[in-house]
Amino acid sequence: MSPRPLKAALTCAAAASIALAALPAARAVDGPAPDPTDRQAMLDVATAYRVTAKYADESAAVKDGYARTDVCLTNKRGPGAMGYHYMNWSRWGSTDPTKPTALIYGPEEGPGGGRKLYAVEWMVSDPDQNLTTQAGRPTMFGLPFDGPMPGHEPGMPVHFDLHMWAYKDNPAGPFHNWNTAIKCPGHMTHP
């Protein structure tokens, strides 16, 4: 094998092993997680990590079209929160690991304040806009999206979504929608 394809194969193998190493600890919680034997799912998870890591710098997110918000979502039906959703509406409907619809930030602890990247999220419209049906539920990483659910703000359609808590531990698992380790300052509840 020539050096270039070998390097590409080694890079993919390293990325997949990083994704596999990150999942077992979270999987012990019983939360949803990709099947570690599903090669494509593991590669897609590793790709999502690799592509979204740059958004640890909030200014990179804004530069790439993610709109900053000051609304922090808290679960009104139970424990946990999500954080501040930075939406990129041009990525609505994406199931591409490299193009999440939203980036979720939370308050950074300590005297400096600021925000820290917690998670990435993909959102897809429900084709029939009916909360009582399951038709059209997408999957990513071998996992079904949550939903259908009503829009979280005026004008947002009934949709499905999938969270990936790539940058903040979630006691419920890396793909659970609400994170009980998060508290919003001066919070807004989820509809």
Short mmCIF file of C-alpha atoms in Angstrom, two decimals, residues 82-188:
data_model
loop_
_atom_site.label_atom_id
_atom_site.label_comp_id
_atom_site.label_asym_id
_atom_site.label_seq_id
_atom_site.Cartn_x
_atom_site.Cartn_y
_atom_site.Cartn_z
CA MET A 82 -29.79 21.56 27.45
CA GLY A 83 -28.21 24.98 27.33
CA TYR A 84 -27.99 27.73 24.74
CA HIS A 85 -28.85 26.56 21.20
CA TYR A 86 -26.89 28.30 18.45
CA MET A 87 -28.92 27.52 15.32
CA ASN A 88 -27.70 27.39 11.74
CA TRP A 89 -30.97 27.30 9.79
CA SER A 90 -29.20 26.47 6.53
CA ARG A 91 -28.43 23.08 8.10
CA TRP A 92 -32.02 22.30 9.08
CA GLY A 93 -32.87 18.79 7.89
CA SER A 94 -29.25 17.60 7.86
CA THR A 95 -28.37 14.04 8.83
CA ASP A 96 -24.77 14.64 7.81
CA PRO A 97 -22.35 14.19 10.75
CA THR A 98 -20.38 17.20 9.50
CA LYS A 99 -23.40 19.56 9.46
CA PRO A 100 -25.27 19.74 12.76
CA THR A 101 -28.27 22.09 12.88
CA ALA A 102 -27.41 23.42 16.33
CA LEU A 103 -24.49 23.76 18.69
CA ILE A 104 -25.32 23.74 22.38
CA TYR A 105 -23.29 25.87 24.77
CA GLY A 106 -23.48 26.15 28.53
CA PRO A 107 -22.21 28.59 31.09
CA GLU A 108 -18.50 28.18 31.71
CA GLU A 109 -17.70 27.68 35.36
CA GLY A 110 -15.35 30.03 37.14
CA PRO A 111 -14.82 33.76 37.45
CA GLY A 112 -14.20 34.36 33.73
CA GLY A 113 -17.74 33.42 32.76
CA GLY A 114 -18.27 32.86 29.06
CA ARG A 115 -19.69 29.81 27.37
CA LYS A 116 -18.40 26.35 26.71
CA LEU A 117 -19.44 23.94 23.95
CA TYR A 118 -21.44 21.04 25.39
CA ALA A 119 -23.21 19.25 22.54
CA VAL A 120 -24.20 19.21 18.88
CA GLU A 121 -27.70 18.53 17.57
CA TRP A 122 -29.32 17.57 14.29
CA MET A 123 -32.96 18.54 13.57
CA VAL A 124 -35.24 17.28 10.80
CA SER A 125 -38.84 18.30 10.04
CA ASP A 126 -41.54 15.70 10.61
CA PRO A 127 -42.89 15.08 7.08
CA ASP A 128 -46.55 14.93 8.13
CA GLN A 129 -46.30 17.52 10.96
CA ASN A 130 -48.37 15.17 13.13
CA LEU A 131 -47.22 14.65 16.73
CA THR A 132 -49.12 11.35 16.96
CA THR A 133 -47.35 9.51 14.13
CA GLN A 134 -43.82 8.15 13.82
CA ALA A 135 -43.49 8.13 10.02
CA GLY A 136 -40.38 9.80 8.69
CA ARG A 137 -38.24 9.32 11.83
CA PRO A 138 -34.60 9.65 10.69
CA THR A 139 -31.59 7.82 12.11
CA MET A 140 -27.92 8.70 12.53
CA PHE A 141 -25.09 6.70 14.09
CA GLY A 142 -27.52 3.76 14.00
CA LEU A 143 -29.81 5.59 16.46
CA PRO A 144 -33.37 6.84 15.94
CA PHE A 145 -33.97 10.57 16.42
CA ASP A 146 -36.18 11.71 19.33
CA GLY A 147 -39.66 12.99 18.52
CA PRO A 148 -41.75 14.04 16.87
CA MET A 149 -42.00 17.16 19.01
CA PRO A 150 -43.43 20.65 18.60
CA GLY A 151 -41.16 23.50 17.59
CA HIS A 152 -39.22 25.13 20.43
CA GLU A 153 -39.88 28.65 19.19
CA PRO A 154 -42.41 30.40 16.94
CA GLY A 155 -42.14 29.24 13.34
CA MET A 156 -40.16 26.06 14.11
CA PRO A 157 -41.97 23.03 12.66
CA VAL A 158 -42.82 19.75 14.33
CA HIS A 159 -39.54 17.87 14.11
CA PHE A 160 -37.24 15.06 15.21
CA ASP A 161 -33.85 15.71 16.78
CA LEU A 162 -30.71 13.90 17.92
CA HIS A 163 -28.28 15.26 20.51
CA MET A 164 -24.64 14.24 20.85
CA TRP A 165 -23.10 15.34 24.16
CA ALA A 166 -19.60 15.31 22.76
CA TYR A 167 -18.08 17.95 25.02
CA LYS A 168 -19.98 17.63 28.32
CA ASP A 169 -20.62 14.40 30.19
CA ASN A 170 -24.29 13.47 30.30
CA PRO A 171 -25.20 11.06 33.13
CA ALA A 172 -28.12 9.77 31.02
CA GLY A 173 -25.81 8.89 28.10
CA PRO A 174 -24.08 10.70 25.24
CA PHE A 175 -27.16 10.73 22.98
CA HIS A 176 -29.90 11.47 25.52
CA ASN A 177 -31.71 14.76 24.89
CA TRP A 178 -31.69 16.25 28.44
CA ASN A 179 -28.56 16.51 30.57
CA THR A 180 -29.06 16.35 34.35
CA ALA A 181 -25.56 17.75 34.94
CA ILE A 182 -26.63 21.15 33.52
CA LYS A 183 -28.40 24.02 35.22
CA CYS A 184 -29.35 27.17 33.37
CA PRO A 185 -28.87 30.55 34.98
CA GLY A 186 -32.16 32.49 34.75
CA HIS A 187 -33.60 29.66 32.64
CA MET A 188 -36.38 29.26 30.14
#
